[in-house]
Amino acid sequence: MGIPGSGLAKGLAVTMRTMMRKTVTAQYPDVQPDLPPRTRGVIALLEENCTVCMLCARECPDWCIYIDSHKETLPAADPNARARTRNVLDRFAIDFSLCMYCGICVEVCPFDALFWSPEFEYAETDIRELTHERERLREWMWTVPPPPAHDPAAEEPKEIAMARKAADKLAAAAAAAAAAAAEAATAEEGGES
Amino acid sequence: MNLLDTLLRCVGTLVAFLVLPLVVGQTEHKVMAHMQGRLGPMYAGGFHGWAQLVADGVKFVQKENVVPAGADRRVFQLAPAVALLPYLLVLLVIPVGPDGMVGQVVDAGIFFVLAVMGIGVLGSLMAGWASANKFSLLGALRTAAQLMSYELPMLLAAASVAMAAGTVSLPGIVDAFHWWWVPWQLIGAFVFFTAGLAELQRPPFDMPVADSEIIFGAFTEYTGLRFALFLLSEYAGIVVLCGLTTVLFLGGWHGPFEDDLGWLWTLVKTFALAFVVLWLRVTYPRLREDQLMRFAWTVLIPLALAQLALTGIIKVAIS
């Protein structure tokens, strides 16, 4: 305990120090928050990439993704070939009143059609307005930030590492071939003289 | 000419009475917020919420004025005025600057001030008794008990200064002040200030209005403007207490350029003390009733008596 009253003085020092420090208040509507990359604000849809594989709708834990589609038959390019069919998206909607922002749909999408956007100001006064149809989801796409750069100390991405390995191997082979050719040439010269 | 002079002094005191408590209140909003890592009011009035208390006042005026059915109507309605007006009277006699810069010179200044400040507590007692509410009554009786214990050390500490100055007139005390009075009367200043805080029921001595146990003590049944007047009287009390401590213990208008800027020195010292009041409020938790009483009777009164003895000894030694 020490000197009597030292605890009281310590208390005064704490409040004084807090007063001197910067406050932690976020003045939200006036100052936009500084959001981290990969913020989960709203899900955007790049419908050009969507193949209506339904993976997102099936994996969604609370079934908040609604997808309608129909099949379209493309005329055969070649008289001997069969006519091809493909899926056409009719409706893609996410009900954000049900969504729990788990991000599984974004993870499972095999064709990069779903993205996280950091926008979060889409509150509505009517709960039905929270079901965003495909046009709205497509609009969110413009707010998706580019993916953040890799950590400087991070491991190289697999694709680049493999490509580099192959390129290194090729370069080594080429160098070896050049060296062999040069040696052969010197040997020939030596033989002549 | 004389009438004009009187009028001017009265108006000046009234303006100070209406403005200074609000300034203290606004400072409390801001200081408390920053001590808790917040910003406090930011919108009212545009610049850092400077008009927050004006907005609060407008809100209070709009509220319904409820008088409980079982209440003693007249006493209930009169209580806020009784709580508020004594501080106005005290403010009238606190000297601000040299050469008669004071609302009204009262020869027995200290007696007047201490007696009138005691009336303020009567306001909360009336409020508590007339409300016909058990929480109000509890709060009022706690107020009364607190006043009983803390008036004595406050009086003793003030008596020590009067003894040192050889006068009980407030301007006389400031005139007699020397810088070495500060260390000499340090204990007395501590006792006076602390006992004053307890009399104002400011945290950490806010047992009588402990809002987490007895709602708001004597003010439980009050709404609207009457409640606002009680709040205002608390802040007016802070101004008066800090002003008095400044005059009695910190040398009032004494400081560099005191002939021209004496009033400024009084104000600066008063506000520095008001800041300490707010600082204590933010820092310390509320004292329990028994701790409150023990602090008064076993700490403050012996200290005040010791100060009185010290003052007497030194006074005899230097004369």
PDB file of N, CA and C in Angstrom, chain A residues 116-171:
ATOM      1  N   TRP A 116     -17.418 -10.002 -51.535  1.00  0.00           N
ATOM      2  CA  TRP A 116     -17.758  -9.160 -50.383  1.00  0.00           C
ATOM      3  C   TRP A 116     -17.502  -7.711 -50.732  1.00  0.00           C
ATOM      4  N   SER A 117     -18.449  -6.852 -50.360  1.00  0.00           N
ATOM      5  CA  SER A 117     -18.249  -5.412 -50.499  1.00  0.00           C
ATOM      6  C   SER A 117     -18.298  -4.796 -49.108  1.00  0.00           C
ATOM      7  N   PRO A 118     -17.508  -3.769 -48.845  1.00  0.00           N
ATOM      8  CA  PRO A 118     -17.514  -3.183 -47.495  1.00  0.00           C
ATOM      9  C   PRO A 118     -18.700  -2.257 -47.226  1.00  0.00           C
ATOM     10  N   GLU A 119     -19.562  -2.018 -48.212  1.00  0.00           N
ATOM     11  CA  GLU A 119     -20.702  -1.116 -47.978  1.00  0.00           C
ATOM     12  C   GLU A 119     -21.635  -1.725 -46.930  1.00  0.00           C
ATOM     13  N   PHE A 120     -22.060  -0.902 -45.955  1.00  0.00           N
ATOM     14  CA  PHE A 120     -22.943  -1.452 -44.923  1.00  0.00           C
ATOM     15  C   PHE A 120     -24.171  -0.575 -44.683  1.00  0.00           C
ATOM     16  N   GLU A 121     -24.285   0.527 -45.401  1.00  0.00           N
ATOM     17  CA  GLU A 121     -25.393   1.446 -45.125  1.00  0.00           C
ATOM     18  C   GLU A 121     -26.568   1.134 -46.039  1.00  0.00           C
ATOM     19  N   TYR A 122     -27.227  -0.009 -45.827  1.00  0.00           N
ATOM     20  CA  TYR A 122     -28.394  -0.312 -46.643  1.00  0.00           C
ATOM     21  C   TYR A 122     -29.581  -0.711 -45.758  1.00  0.00           C
ATOM     22  N   ALA A 123     -29.650  -0.076 -44.597  1.00  0.00           N
ATOM     23  CA  ALA A 123     -30.786  -0.334 -43.710  1.00  0.00           C
ATOM     24  C   ALA A 123     -32.062   0.162 -44.378  1.00  0.00           C
ATOM     25  N   GLU A 124     -33.185  -0.505 -44.097  1.00  0.00           N
ATOM     26  CA  GLU A 124     -34.466  -0.136 -44.690  1.00  0.00           C
ATOM     27  C   GLU A 124     -35.501  -0.019 -43.585  1.00  0.00           C
ATOM     28  N   THR A 125     -36.591   0.669 -43.896  1.00  0.00           N
ATOM     29  CA  THR A 125     -37.671   0.748 -42.910  1.00  0.00           C
ATOM     30  C   THR A 125     -38.650  -0.406 -43.090  1.00  0.00           C
ATOM     31  N   ASP A 126     -38.578  -1.103 -44.221  1.00  0.00           N
ATOM     32  CA  ASP A 126     -39.450  -2.251 -44.469  1.00  0.00           C
ATOM     33  C   ASP A 126     -38.568  -3.463 -44.673  1.00  0.00           C
ATOM     34  N   ILE A 127     -38.859  -4.536 -43.934  1.00  0.00           N
ATOM     35  CA  ILE A 127     -37.966  -5.691 -43.971  1.00  0.00           C
ATOM     36  C   ILE A 127     -37.916  -6.307 -45.370  1.00  0.00           C
ATOM     37  N   ARG A 128     -38.999  -6.143 -46.153  1.00  0.00           N
ATOM     38  CA  ARG A 128     -39.012  -6.769 -47.484  1.00  0.00           C
ATOM     39  C   ARG A 128     -38.020  -6.105 -48.423  1.00  0.00           C
ATOM     40  N   GLU A 129     -37.716  -4.845 -48.132  1.00  0.00           N
ATOM     41  CA  GLU A 129     -36.751  -4.133 -48.974  1.00  0.00           C
ATOM     42  C   GLU A 129     -35.349  -4.705 -48.837  1.00  0.00           C
ATOM     43  N   LEU A 130     -35.137  -5.512 -47.809  1.00  0.00           N
ATOM     44  CA  LEU A 130     -33.796  -6.052 -47.591  1.00  0.00           C
ATOM     45  C   LEU A 130     -33.478  -7.208 -48.529  1.00  0.00           C
ATOM     46  N   THR A 131     -34.467  -7.676 -49.278  1.00  0.00           N
ATOM     47  CA  THR A 131     -34.175  -8.688 -50.294  1.00  0.00           C
ATOM     48  C   THR A 131     -33.660  -7.969 -51.530  1.00  0.00           C
ATOM     49  N   HIS A 132     -32.388  -8.098 -51.776  1.00  0.00           N
ATOM     50  CA  HIS A 132     -31.784  -7.396 -52.907  1.00  0.00           C
ATOM     51  C   HIS A 132     -31.869  -8.277 -54.149  1.00  0.00           C
ATOM     52  N   GLU A 133     -32.504  -7.759 -55.196  1.00  0.00           N
ATOM     53  CA  GLU A 133     -32.593  -8.500 -56.447  1.00  0.00           C
ATOM     54  C   GLU A 133     -31.301  -8.343 -57.246  1.00  0.00           C
ATOM     55  N   ARG A 134     -31.227  -9.032 -58.387  1.00  0.00           N
ATOM     56  CA  ARG A 134     -29.936  -9.121 -59.095  1.00  0.00           C
ATOM     57  C   ARG A 134     -29.404  -7.767 -59.528  1.00  0.00           C
ATOM     58  N   GLU A 135     -30.311  -6.832 -59.917  1.00  0.00           N
ATOM     59  CA  GLU A 135     -29.825  -5.515 -60.358  1.00  0.00           C
ATOM     60  C   GLU A 135     -29.091  -4.827 -59.213  1.00  0.00           C
ATOM     61  N   ARG A 136     -29.713  -4.882 -58.019  1.00  0.00           N
ATOM     62  CA  ARG A 136     -29.109  -4.251 -56.840  1.00  0.00           C
ATOM     63  C   ARG A 136     -27.799  -4.944 -56.504  1.00  0.00           C
ATOM     64  N   LEU A 137     -27.798  -6.279 -56.573  1.00  0.00           N
ATOM     65  CA  LEU A 137     -26.579  -7.028 -56.249  1.00  0.00           C
ATOM     66  C   LEU A 137     -25.479  -6.716 -57.266  1.00  0.00           C
ATOM     67  N   ARG A 138     -25.886  -6.482 -58.518  1.00  0.00           N
ATOM     68  CA  ARG A 138     -24.894  -6.148 -59.546  1.00  0.00           C
ATOM     69  C   ARG A 138     -24.315  -4.765 -59.270  1.00  0.00           C
ATOM     70  N   GLU A 139     -25.188  -3.844 -58.787  1.00  0.00           N
ATOM     71  CA  GLU A 139     -24.707  -2.492 -58.481  1.00  0.00           C
ATOM     72  C   GLU A 139     -23.652  -2.507 -57.381  1.00  0.00           C
ATOM     73  N   TRP A 140     -23.836  -3.420 -56.419  1.00  0.00           N
ATOM     74  CA  TRP A 140     -22.853  -3.483 -55.323  1.00  0.00           C
ATOM     75  C   TRP A 140     -21.474  -3.822 -55.854  1.00  0.00           C
ATOM     76  N   MET A 141     -21.438  -4.476 -57.025  1.00  0.00           N
ATOM     77  CA  MET A 141     -20.155  -4.913 -57.599  1.00  0.00           C
ATOM     78  C   MET A 141     -19.194  -3.734 -57.757  1.00  0.00           C
ATOM     79  N   TRP A 142     -19.747  -2.538 -58.022  1.00  0.00           N
ATOM     80  CA  TRP A 142     -18.870  -1.372 -58.234  1.00  0.00           C
ATOM     81  C   TRP A 142     -18.177  -0.942 -56.949  1.00  0.00           C
ATOM     82  N   THR A 143     -18.682  -1.427 -55.822  1.00  0.00           N
ATOM     83  CA  THR A 143     -18.070  -1.003 -54.551  1.00  0.00           C
ATOM     84  C   THR A 143     -17.065  -2.029 -54.040  1.00  0.00           C
ATOM     85  N   VAL A 144     -16.900  -3.127 -54.768  1.00  0.00           N
ATOM     86  CA  VAL A 144     -15.962  -4.153 -54.300  1.00  0.00           C
ATOM     87  C   VAL A 144     -14.534  -3.651 -54.496  1.00  0.00           C
ATOM     88  N   PRO A 145     -13.739  -3.609 -53.449  1.00  0.00           N
ATOM     89  CA  PRO A 145     -12.370  -3.114 -53.610  1.00  0.00           C
ATOM     90  C   PRO A 145     -11.485  -4.170 -54.249  1.00  0.00           C
ATOM     91  N   PRO A 146     -10.387  -3.744 -54.874  1.00  0.00           N
ATOM     92  CA  PRO A 146      -9.432  -4.743 -55.382  1.00  0.00           C
ATOM     93  C   PRO A 146      -8.884  -5.532 -54.211  1.00  0.00           C
ATOM     94  N   PRO A 147      -8.521  -6.790 -54.446  1.00  0.00           N
ATOM     95  CA  PRO A 147      -8.006  -7.585 -53.325  1.00  0.00           C
ATOM     96  C   PRO A 147      -6.753  -6.941 -52.763  1.00  0.00           C
ATOM     97  N   PRO A 148      -6.580  -6.976 -51.451  1.00  0.00           N
ATOM     98  CA  PRO A 148      -5.393  -6.353 -50.852  1.00  0.00           C
ATOM     99  C   PRO A 148      -4.121  -7.063 -51.279  1.00  0.00           C
ATOM    100  N   ALA A 149      -3.027  -6.309 -51.321  1.00  0.00           N
ATOM    101  CA  ALA A 149      -1.742  -6.882 -51.741  1.00  0.00           C
ATOM    102  C   ALA A 149      -1.319  -7.941 -50.726  1.00  0.00           C
ATOM    103  N   HIS A 150      -0.491  -8.852 -51.187  1.00  0.00           N
ATOM    104  CA  HIS A 150      -0.010  -9.884 -50.274  1.00  0.00           C
ATOM    105  C   HIS A 150       0.889  -9.273 -49.218  1.00  0.00           C
ATOM    106  N   ASP A 151       0.942  -9.945 -48.129  1.00  0.00           N
ATOM    107  CA  ASP A 151       1.853  -9.553 -47.068  1.00  0.00           C
ATOM    108  C   ASP A 151       3.276  -9.637 -47.615  1.00  0.00           C
ATOM    109  N   PRO A 152       4.128  -8.649 -47.344  1.00  0.00           N
ATOM    110  CA  PRO A 152       5.496  -8.715 -47.902  1.00  0.00           C
ATOM    111  C   PRO A 152       6.240  -9.995 -47.503  1.00  0.00           C
ATOM    112  N   ALA A 153       5.964 -10.493 -46.303  1.00  0.00           N
ATOM    113  CA  ALA A 153       6.702 -11.674 -45.856  1.00  0.00           C
ATOM    114  C   ALA A 153       5.976 -12.976 -46.177  1.00  0.00           C
ATOM    115  N   ALA A 154       4.844 -12.855 -46.892  1.00  0.00           N
ATOM    116  CA  ALA A 154       4.034 -14.053 -47.099  1.00  0.00           C
ATOM    117  C   ALA A 154       4.687 -15.021 -48.080  1.00  0.00           C
ATOM    118  N   GLU A 155       4.238 -16.258 -48.000  1.00  0.00           N
ATOM    119  CA  GLU A 155       4.690 -17.293 -48.949  1.00  0.00           C
ATOM    120  C   GLU A 155       4.176 -16.928 -50.332  1.00  0.00           C
ATOM    121  N   GLU A 156       4.877 -17.299 -51.349  1.00  0.00           N
ATOM    122  CA  GLU A 156       4.445 -17.005 -52.703  1.00  0.00           C
ATOM    123  C   GLU A 156       3.170 -17.794 -53.018  1.00  0.00           C
ATOM    124  N   PRO A 157       2.252 -17.233 -53.800  1.00  0.00           N
ATOM    125  CA  PRO A 157       1.084 -18.035 -54.199  1.00  0.00           C
ATOM    126  C   PRO A 157       1.522 -19.274 -54.966  1.00  0.00           C
ATOM    127  N   LYS A 158       0.749 -20.354 -54.806  1.00  0.00           N
ATOM    128  CA  LYS A 158       1.103 -21.657 -55.397  1.00  0.00           C
ATOM    129  C   LYS A 158       1.338 -21.554 -56.904  1.00  0.00           C
ATOM    130  N   GLU A 159       0.412 -20.840 -57.596  1.00  0.00           N
ATOM    131  CA  GLU A 159       0.504 -20.775 -59.064  1.00  0.00           C
ATOM    132  C   GLU A 159       1.824 -20.153 -59.479  1.00  0.00           C
ATOM    133  N   ILE A 160       2.161 -19.043 -58.846  1.00  0.00           N
ATOM    134  CA  ILE A 160       3.391 -18.337 -59.219  1.00  0.00           C
ATOM    135  C   ILE A 160       4.601 -19.195 -58.888  1.00  0.00           C
ATOM    136  N   ALA A 161       4.560 -19.870 -57.732  1.00  0.00           N
ATOM    137  CA  ALA A 161       5.695 -20.699 -57.330  1.00  0.00           C
ATOM    138  C   ALA A 161       5.937 -21.804 -58.354  1.00  0.00           C
ATOM    139  N   MET A 162       4.819 -22.423 -58.801  1.00  0.00           N
ATOM    140  CA  MET A 162       4.969 -23.515 -59.753  1.00  0.00           C
ATOM    141  C   MET A 162       5.477 -23.002 -61.095  1.00  0.00           C
ATOM    142  N   ALA A 163       4.914 -21.868 -61.518  1.00  0.00           N
ATOM    143  CA  ALA A 163       5.343 -21.297 -62.797  1.00  0.00           C
ATOM    144  C   ALA A 163       6.822 -20.931 -62.735  1.00  0.00           C
ATOM    145  N   ARG A 164       7.206 -20.358 -61.589  1.00  0.00           N
ATOM    146  CA  ARG A 164       8.617 -19.974 -61.464  1.00  0.00           C
ATOM    147  C   ARG A 164       9.521 -21.192 -61.504  1.00  0.00           C
ATOM    148  N   LYS A 165       9.068 -22.271 -60.851  1.00  0.00           N
ATOM    149  CA  LYS A 165       9.885 -23.509 -60.837  1.00  0.00           C
ATOM    150  C   LYS A 165      10.096 -24.025 -62.266  1.00  0.00           C
ATOM    151  N   ALA A 166       8.981 -24.037 -63.025  1.00  0.00           N
ATOM    152  CA  ALA A 166       9.053 -24.516 -64.407  1.00  0.00           C
ATOM    153  C   ALA A 166       9.975 -23.624 -65.215  1.00  0.00           C
ATOM    154  N   ALA A 167       9.835 -22.302 -65.023  1.00  0.00           N
ATOM    155  CA  ALA A 167      10.666 -21.365 -65.794  1.00  0.00           C
ATOM    156  C   ALA A 167      12.131 -21.534 -65.424  1.00  0.00           C
ATOM    157  N   ASP A 168      12.386 -21.722 -64.116  1.00  0.00           N
ATOM    158  CA  ASP A 168      13.775 -21.912 -63.671  1.00  0.00           C
ATOM    159  C   ASP A 168      14.372 -23.160 -64.314  1.00  0.00           C
ATOM    160  N   LYS A 169      13.526 -24.233 -64.337  1.00  0.00           N
ATOM    161  CA  LYS A 169      14.019 -25.499 -64.910  1.00  0.00           C
ATOM    162  C   LYS A 169      14.382 -25.309 -66.379  1.00  0.00           C
ATOM    163  N   LEU A 170      13.478 -24.594 -67.103  1.00  0.00           N
ATOM    164  CA  LEU A 170      13.704 -24.332 -68.531  1.00  0.00           C
ATOM    165  C   LEU A 170      14.971 -23.524 -68.730  1.00  0.00           C
ATOM    166  N   ALA A 171      15.117 -22.492 -67.898  1.00  0.00           N
ATOM    167  CA  ALA A 171      16.286 -21.621 -68.040  1.00  0.00           C
ATOM    168  C   ALA A 171      17.560 -22.418 -67.775  1.00  0.00           C
TER     169      ALA A 171
END
